[in-house]
């Protein structure tokens, strides 16, 4: 795991943006896995500003609420169109977001997995992390081998996300999410975390045991993970000085 600690969220997001820009320039038909929530917003703004060519890019989003109409402003369809897709030249047919209103959800989930494989797999998956260590919406106790399926949010995640809905009562209970096994098949995972609220989850993910209690900790078993964090999110890392040292002494060819 490469832990990139930056003074501010903006600087950490800037590094993530450069990593993605480099991939899209090198591989114009890259397959990106995308995330929603507060964390990737600045990343998406930076990517829009970079005027990259998205015409051959394919995307798969991690998750979606079940039961919200697509047009609902807090649906992840709505989020992605508002905050990224409508600003870039991506082809609508290359966009994949789980359907939270599928009539046959298990069949939809199997088809989603199949379409990721048919696209050649995900080159780079953008991840946030929940304050409880979830990635996608794989809450603690999720199988570390899980595939795309329905999950029930924890009360903590519903409270965390109430800020988007105005009231906790309006946050759906159920979601459809790529599984942890699905995320582990991405060739690279790029995880972003900002603010003190994420510090315990980040410390558990990087330095704790691999455990379904902190689903993100499974990324210790993935061969290519980059973690872009601000100082508050890094504040509980025991080896933070070492991670800074590694980043400061990267060979020139590895610097983004
Ligand atoms: P946030 O959510 O970016 O809104 O903090 C992260 C997540 O739940 O994965």
mmCIF file of C-alpha atoms and ligand atoms in Angstrom:
data_model
loop_
_atom_site.group_PDB
_atom_site.id
_atom_site.type_symbol
_atom_site.label_atom_id
_atom_site.label_comp_id
_atom_site.label_asym_id
_atom_site.label_seq_id
_atom_site.Cartn_x
_atom_site.Cartn_y
_atom_site.Cartn_z
ATOM 1 C CA UNK A 1 0.000 0.000 0.000
ATOM 2 C CA UNK A 2 1.290 3.443 -0.827
ATOM 3 C CA UNK A 3 0.179 5.995 1.748
ATOM 4 C CA UNK A 4 0.370 9.560 0.410
ATOM 5 C CA UNK A 5 -0.121 12.086 3.209
ATOM 6 C CA UNK A 6 -0.721 15.683 2.171
ATOM 7 C CA UNK A 7 -1.253 18.819 4.260
ATOM 8 C CA UNK A 8 -4.708 19.479 2.813
ATOM 9 C CA UNK A 9 -7.545 17.576 1.176
ATOM 10 C CA UNK A 10 -7.065 19.699 -1.943
ATOM 11 C CA UNK A 11 -3.452 18.605 -2.327
ATOM 12 C CA UNK A 12 -4.332 14.946 -1.718
ATOM 13 C CA UNK A 13 -7.149 15.137 -4.293
ATOM 14 C CA UNK A 14 -4.735 16.823 -6.707
ATOM 15 C CA UNK A 15 -2.408 13.838 -6.588
ATOM 16 C CA UNK A 16 -5.332 11.473 -7.167
ATOM 17 C CA UNK A 17 -6.424 13.609 -10.141
ATOM 18 C CA UNK A 18 -2.934 13.429 -11.641
ATOM 19 C CA UNK A 19 -2.844 9.636 -11.214
ATOM 20 C CA UNK A 20 -6.144 9.332 -13.108
ATOM 21 C CA UNK A 21 -5.121 11.868 -15.773
ATOM 22 C CA UNK A 22 -1.928 9.937 -16.399
ATOM 23 C CA UNK A 23 -3.908 6.711 -16.826
ATOM 24 C CA UNK A 24 -6.374 8.298 -19.281
ATOM 25 C CA UNK A 25 -3.556 9.759 -21.354
ATOM 26 C CA UNK A 26 -1.712 6.446 -21.449
ATOM 27 C CA UNK A 27 -4.817 4.329 -21.973
ATOM 28 C CA UNK A 28 -7.613 6.390 -23.596
ATOM 29 C CA UNK A 29 -10.029 3.427 -23.391
ATOM 30 C CA UNK A 30 -9.414 2.847 -19.677
ATOM 31 C CA UNK A 31 -12.112 1.350 -17.476
ATOM 32 C CA UNK A 32 -12.605 3.428 -14.332
ATOM 33 C CA UNK A 33 -14.457 2.447 -11.195
ATOM 34 C CA UNK A 34 -16.029 5.525 -9.613
ATOM 35 C CA UNK A 35 -17.261 6.486 -6.172
ATOM 36 C CA UNK A 36 -19.749 8.990 -4.773
ATOM 37 C CA UNK A 37 -20.083 10.890 -1.483
ATOM 38 C CA UNK A 38 -18.405 14.035 -0.257
ATOM 39 C CA UNK A 39 -14.842 12.783 -0.691
ATOM 40 C CA UNK A 40 -14.455 12.529 -4.503
ATOM 41 C CA UNK A 41 -16.146 15.879 -5.227
ATOM 42 C CA UNK A 42 -12.922 17.897 -5.405
ATOM 43 C CA UNK A 43 -11.271 15.114 -7.417
ATOM 44 C CA UNK A 44 -14.070 15.267 -10.000
ATOM 45 C CA UNK A 45 -13.857 19.075 -10.162
ATOM 46 C CA UNK A 46 -10.135 18.808 -10.861
ATOM 47 C CA UNK A 47 -10.627 16.135 -13.528
ATOM 48 C CA UNK A 48 -13.239 18.334 -15.245
ATOM 49 C CA UNK A 49 -10.782 21.255 -15.199
ATOM 50 C CA UNK A 50 -8.083 19.102 -16.831
ATOM 51 C CA UNK A 51 -10.186 18.798 -20.022
ATOM 52 C CA UNK A 52 -9.288 15.133 -20.501
ATOM 53 C CA UNK A 53 -10.664 13.037 -23.342
ATOM 54 C CA UNK A 54 -13.362 10.737 -21.933
ATOM 55 C CA UNK A 55 -14.729 9.662 -25.327
ATOM 56 C CA UNK A 56 -13.413 6.108 -25.041
ATOM 57 C CA UNK A 57 -13.509 5.750 -21.255
ATOM 58 C CA UNK A 58 -15.873 3.245 -19.638
ATOM 59 C CA UNK A 59 -17.032 3.683 -16.047
ATOM 60 C CA UNK A 60 -18.601 1.484 -13.406
ATOM 61 C CA UNK A 61 -19.894 3.014 -10.207
ATOM 62 C CA UNK A 62 -19.550 1.209 -6.925
ATOM 63 C CA UNK A 63 -23.024 1.489 -5.532
ATOM 64 C CA UNK A 64 -26.504 2.982 -5.472
ATOM 65 C CA UNK A 65 -29.356 3.392 -3.005
ATOM 66 C CA UNK A 66 -32.249 1.025 -3.429
ATOM 67 C CA UNK A 67 -35.636 2.543 -4.106
ATOM 68 C CA UNK A 68 -34.644 6.151 -4.862
ATOM 69 C CA UNK A 69 -35.855 7.307 -8.280
ATOM 70 C CA UNK A 70 -32.939 7.939 -10.653
ATOM 71 C CA UNK A 71 -33.919 11.610 -10.834
ATOM 72 C CA UNK A 72 -33.695 11.986 -7.038
ATOM 73 C CA UNK A 73 -30.896 14.495 -6.336
ATOM 74 C CA UNK A 74 -29.301 12.111 -3.824
ATOM 75 C CA UNK A 75 -29.393 9.072 -6.069
ATOM 76 C CA UNK A 76 -25.914 8.180 -7.199
ATOM 77 C CA UNK A 77 -27.124 8.467 -10.800
ATOM 78 C CA UNK A 78 -28.041 12.068 -10.064
ATOM 79 C CA UNK A 79 -24.776 12.644 -8.201
ATOM 80 C CA UNK A 80 -22.586 11.342 -11.009
ATOM 81 C CA UNK A 81 -24.337 13.265 -13.763
ATOM 82 C CA UNK A 82 -24.340 16.478 -11.771
ATOM 83 C CA UNK A 83 -20.769 16.288 -10.512
ATOM 84 C CA UNK A 84 -18.891 14.650 -13.376
ATOM 85 C CA UNK A 85 -20.580 13.143 -16.401
ATOM 86 C CA UNK A 86 -22.424 16.182 -17.737
ATOM 87 C CA UNK A 87 -19.156 18.147 -17.711
ATOM 88 C CA UNK A 88 -17.036 15.712 -19.768
ATOM 89 C CA UNK A 89 -17.298 14.056 -23.185
ATOM 90 C CA UNK A 90 -18.088 10.554 -21.889
ATOM 91 C CA UNK A 91 -20.549 8.508 -23.960
ATOM 92 C CA UNK A 92 -23.716 7.704 -21.996
ATOM 93 C CA UNK A 93 -23.569 4.100 -23.217
ATOM 94 C CA UNK A 94 -20.165 3.703 -21.535
ATOM 95 C CA UNK A 95 -21.514 4.679 -18.104
ATOM 96 C CA UNK A 96 -22.596 1.958 -15.687
ATOM 97 C CA UNK A 97 -24.219 2.691 -12.361
ATOM 98 C CA UNK A 98 -26.015 0.000 -10.360
ATOM 99 C CA UNK A 99 -29.791 0.142 -10.816
ATOM 100 C CA UNK A 100 -31.355 0.616 -7.417
ATOM 101 C CA UNK A 101 -34.791 -0.055 -8.898
ATOM 102 C CA UNK A 102 -34.120 -3.321 -10.742
ATOM 103 C CA UNK A 103 -37.138 -5.611 -10.612
ATOM 104 C CA UNK A 104 -34.942 -8.687 -10.210
ATOM 105 C CA UNK A 105 -32.024 -7.519 -8.089
ATOM 106 C CA UNK A 106 -29.988 -10.773 -7.991
ATOM 107 C CA UNK A 107 -30.214 -11.001 -11.802
ATOM 108 C CA UNK A 108 -29.204 -7.344 -12.109
ATOM 109 C CA UNK A 109 -26.205 -7.892 -9.795
ATOM 110 C CA UNK A 110 -25.015 -10.911 -11.799
ATOM 111 C CA UNK A 111 -25.354 -8.900 -15.029
ATOM 112 C CA UNK A 112 -23.381 -6.002 -13.512
ATOM 113 C CA UNK A 113 -20.509 -8.347 -12.655
ATOM 114 C CA UNK A 114 -20.682 -9.766 -16.155
ATOM 115 C CA UNK A 115 -20.512 -6.342 -17.761
ATOM 116 C CA UNK A 116 -17.396 -5.448 -15.732
ATOM 117 C CA UNK A 117 -15.734 -8.620 -17.004
ATOM 118 C CA UNK A 118 -16.920 -7.947 -20.576
ATOM 119 C CA UNK A 119 -15.318 -4.487 -20.436
ATOM 120 C CA UNK A 120 -11.998 -6.146 -19.602
ATOM 121 C CA UNK A 121 -12.082 -5.470 -15.850
ATOM 122 C CA UNK A 122 -11.530 -2.211 -13.977
ATOM 123 C CA UNK A 123 -8.147 -0.549 -14.501
ATOM 124 C CA UNK A 124 -8.471 1.865 -11.617
ATOM 125 C CA UNK A 125 -11.126 1.968 -8.920
ATOM 126 C CA UNK A 126 -11.687 5.189 -6.968
ATOM 127 C CA UNK A 127 -12.702 4.512 -3.370
ATOM 128 C CA UNK A 128 -13.799 6.541 -0.392
ATOM 129 C CA UNK A 129 -13.965 4.952 3.036
ATOM 130 C CA UNK A 130 -16.779 5.061 5.573
ATOM 131 C CA UNK A 131 -16.042 6.073 9.143
ATOM 132 C CA UNK A 132 -16.761 2.394 9.921
ATOM 133 C CA UNK A 133 -14.235 1.195 7.311
ATOM 134 C CA UNK A 134 -16.720 0.374 4.547
ATOM 135 C CA UNK A 135 -15.614 0.500 0.906
ATOM 136 C CA UNK A 136 -18.395 0.764 -1.623
ATOM 137 C CA UNK A 137 -21.247 0.060 0.774
ATOM 138 C CA UNK A 138 -19.626 -3.099 2.100
ATOM 139 C CA UNK A 139 -20.344 -2.570 5.765
ATOM 140 C CA UNK A 140 -18.414 -4.312 8.573
ATOM 141 C CA UNK A 141 -19.062 -8.081 8.556
ATOM 142 C CA UNK A 142 -19.314 -8.108 4.737
ATOM 143 C CA UNK A 143 -17.723 -11.190 3.227
ATOM 144 C CA UNK A 144 -14.254 -10.326 2.007
ATOM 145 C CA UNK A 145 -15.084 -12.433 -1.073
ATOM 146 C CA UNK A 146 -18.459 -10.803 -1.741
ATOM 147 C CA UNK A 147 -19.752 -9.831 -5.181
ATOM 148 C CA UNK A 148 -22.288 -7.192 -6.234
ATOM 149 C CA UNK A 149 -25.384 -7.573 -4.078
ATOM 150 C CA UNK A 150 -27.847 -5.868 -1.733
ATOM 151 C CA UNK A 151 -26.599 -4.626 1.623
ATOM 152 C CA UNK A 152 -28.248 -2.997 4.631
ATOM 153 C CA UNK A 153 -26.584 0.203 5.845
ATOM 154 C CA UNK A 154 -25.394 0.463 9.431
ATOM 155 C CA UNK A 155 -27.021 3.110 11.641
ATOM 156 C CA UNK A 156 -23.618 4.881 11.630
ATOM 157 C CA UNK A 157 -23.567 5.145 7.828
ATOM 158 C CA UNK A 158 -27.169 6.348 7.762
ATOM 159 C CA UNK A 159 -26.229 9.035 10.299
ATOM 160 C CA UNK A 160 -23.084 9.958 8.302
ATOM 161 C CA UNK A 161 -25.125 10.331 5.113
ATOM 162 C CA UNK A 162 -28.056 12.187 6.688
ATOM 163 C CA UNK A 163 -26.253 15.446 5.826
ATOM 164 C CA UNK A 164 -27.009 14.869 2.153
ATOM 165 C CA UNK A 165 -30.696 14.139 2.722
ATOM 166 C CA UNK A 166 -31.474 16.782 5.324
ATOM 167 C CA UNK A 167 -32.758 14.156 7.741
ATOM 168 C CA UNK A 168 -31.680 10.668 8.799
ATOM 169 C CA UNK A 169 -35.255 9.442 8.299
ATOM 170 C CA UNK A 170 -34.921 10.022 4.550
ATOM 171 C CA UNK A 171 -31.742 7.924 4.106
ATOM 172 C CA UNK A 172 -32.602 4.574 2.494
ATOM 173 C CA UNK A 173 -31.859 1.422 4.514
ATOM 174 C CA UNK A 174 -30.778 -0.678 1.556
ATOM 175 C CA UNK A 175 -28.203 -0.314 -1.181
ATOM 176 C CA UNK A 176 -26.743 -2.297 -4.047
ATOM 177 C CA UNK A 177 -22.949 -2.370 -4.025
ATOM 178 C CA UNK A 178 -20.035 -4.003 -5.790
ATOM 179 C CA UNK A 179 -18.673 -6.653 -3.467
ATOM 180 C CA UNK A 180 -15.293 -6.672 -1.807
ATOM 181 C CA UNK A 181 -14.250 -9.493 -4.140
ATOM 182 C CA UNK A 182 -15.289 -7.270 -7.056
ATOM 183 C CA UNK A 183 -13.230 -4.333 -5.769
ATOM 184 C CA UNK A 184 -10.234 -6.600 -5.172
ATOM 185 C CA UNK A 185 -10.202 -7.469 -8.889
ATOM 186 C CA UNK A 186 -9.588 -3.855 -9.946
ATOM 187 C CA UNK A 187 -5.997 -3.575 -11.207
ATOM 188 C CA UNK A 188 -5.379 -0.536 -9.015
ATOM 189 C CA UNK A 189 -7.389 0.853 -6.124
ATOM 190 C CA UNK A 190 -7.090 4.566 -5.357
ATOM 191 C CA UNK A 191 -8.599 5.412 -1.979
ATOM 192 C CA UNK A 192 -9.169 8.958 -0.747
ATOM 193 C CA UNK A 193 -9.961 10.016 2.798
ATOM 194 C CA UNK A 194 -10.147 13.469 4.291
ATOM 195 C CA UNK A 195 -10.878 14.715 7.824
ATOM 196 C CA UNK A 196 -10.460 13.476 11.357
ATOM 197 C CA UNK A 197 -13.722 11.537 11.081
ATOM 198 C CA UNK A 198 -11.869 8.996 8.894
ATOM 199 C CA UNK A 199 -8.695 8.710 11.030
ATOM 200 C CA UNK A 200 -9.657 5.542 12.939
ATOM 201 C CA UNK A 201 -10.899 3.781 9.798
ATOM 202 C CA UNK A 202 -7.681 4.681 7.940
ATOM 203 C CA UNK A 203 -5.469 3.473 10.802
ATOM 204 C CA UNK A 204 -7.388 0.192 10.941
ATOM 205 C CA UNK A 205 -7.223 -0.215 7.182
ATOM 206 C CA UNK A 206 -3.476 0.397 6.894
ATOM 207 C CA UNK A 207 -2.077 -0.892 10.169
ATOM 208 C CA UNK A 208 -4.737 -3.080 11.745
ATOM 209 C CA UNK A 209 -5.415 -6.750 11.117
ATOM 210 C CA UNK A 210 -7.165 -7.817 7.919
ATOM 211 C CA UNK A 211 -10.694 -8.179 9.184
ATOM 212 C CA UNK A 212 -14.274 -7.920 7.983
ATOM 213 C CA UNK A 213 -14.708 -5.568 10.934
ATOM 214 C CA UNK A 214 -12.873 -2.962 8.864
ATOM 215 C CA UNK A 215 -13.637 -4.054 5.291
ATOM 216 C CA UNK A 216 -11.077 -1.656 3.790
ATOM 217 C CA UNK A 217 -8.311 -3.604 5.592
ATOM 218 C CA UNK A 218 -8.632 -6.292 2.914
ATOM 219 C CA UNK A 219 -6.780 -3.871 0.633
ATOM 220 C CA UNK A 220 -3.597 -4.967 2.452
ATOM 221 C CA UNK A 221 -3.907 -8.089 0.290
ATOM 222 C CA UNK A 222 -4.182 -6.111 -2.969
ATOM 223 C CA UNK A 223 -0.984 -5.641 -4.997
ATOM 224 C CA UNK A 224 -1.656 -2.051 -6.152
ATOM 225 C CA UNK A 225 -3.294 0.359 -3.714
ATOM 226 C CA UNK A 226 -2.675 4.095 -3.403
ATOM 227 C CA UNK A 227 -4.154 5.983 -0.460
ATOM 228 C CA UNK A 228 -4.376 9.791 -0.676
ATOM 229 C CA UNK A 229 -5.119 11.323 2.719
ATOM 230 C CA UNK A 230 -4.950 14.712 4.383
ATOM 231 C CA UNK A 231 -3.181 15.200 7.717
ATOM 232 C CA UNK A 232 -6.328 14.850 9.879
ATOM 233 C CA UNK A 233 -7.253 11.522 8.226
ATOM 234 C CA UNK A 234 -3.647 10.350 8.748
ATOM 235 C CA UNK A 235 -3.538 11.467 12.376
ATOM 236 C CA UNK A 236 -3.882 7.980 13.894
ATOM 237 C CA UNK A 237 -1.296 6.258 11.689
ATOM 238 C CA UNK A 238 1.590 4.975 13.801
ATOM 239 C CA UNK A 239 4.018 4.902 10.903
ATOM 240 C CA UNK A 240 2.998 8.203 9.330
ATOM 241 C CA UNK A 241 6.602 9.446 9.371
ATOM 242 C CA UNK A 242 7.728 6.420 7.394
ATOM 243 C CA UNK A 243 4.997 6.936 4.764
ATOM 244 C CA UNK A 244 6.065 10.580 4.400
ATOM 245 C CA UNK A 245 9.679 9.471 4.096
ATOM 246 C CA UNK A 246 8.793 6.966 1.381
ATOM 247 C CA UNK A 247 6.886 9.594 -0.604
ATOM 248 C CA UNK A 248 9.631 12.196 -0.227
ATOM 249 C CA UNK A 249 12.228 9.722 -1.508
ATOM 250 C CA UNK A 250 10.380 8.205 -4.447
ATOM 251 C CA UNK A 251 12.468 7.423 -7.486
ATOM 252 C CA UNK A 252 11.923 10.155 -10.084
ATOM 253 C CA UNK A 253 10.111 7.823 -12.507
ATOM 254 C CA UNK A 254 7.460 7.082 -9.867
ATOM 255 C CA UNK A 255 6.596 10.696 -9.056
ATOM 256 C CA UNK A 256 3.186 11.861 -10.322
HETATM 257 P P1 LIG B 1 -17.998 10.343 2.155
HETATM 258 O O1 LIG B 1 -18.375 8.805 2.126
HETATM 259 O O2 LIG B 1 -17.064 10.545 1.021
HETATM 260 O O3 LIG B 1 -19.298 11.062 1.948
HETATM 261 O O4 LIG B 1 -17.367 10.603 3.473
HETATM 262 C C1 LIG B 1 -17.354 7.865 1.968
HETATM 263 C C2 LIG B 1 -17.965 6.487 1.907
HETATM 264 O O5 LIG B 1 -19.028 6.267 2.506
HETATM 265 O O6 LIG B 1 -17.361 5.608 1.270
#
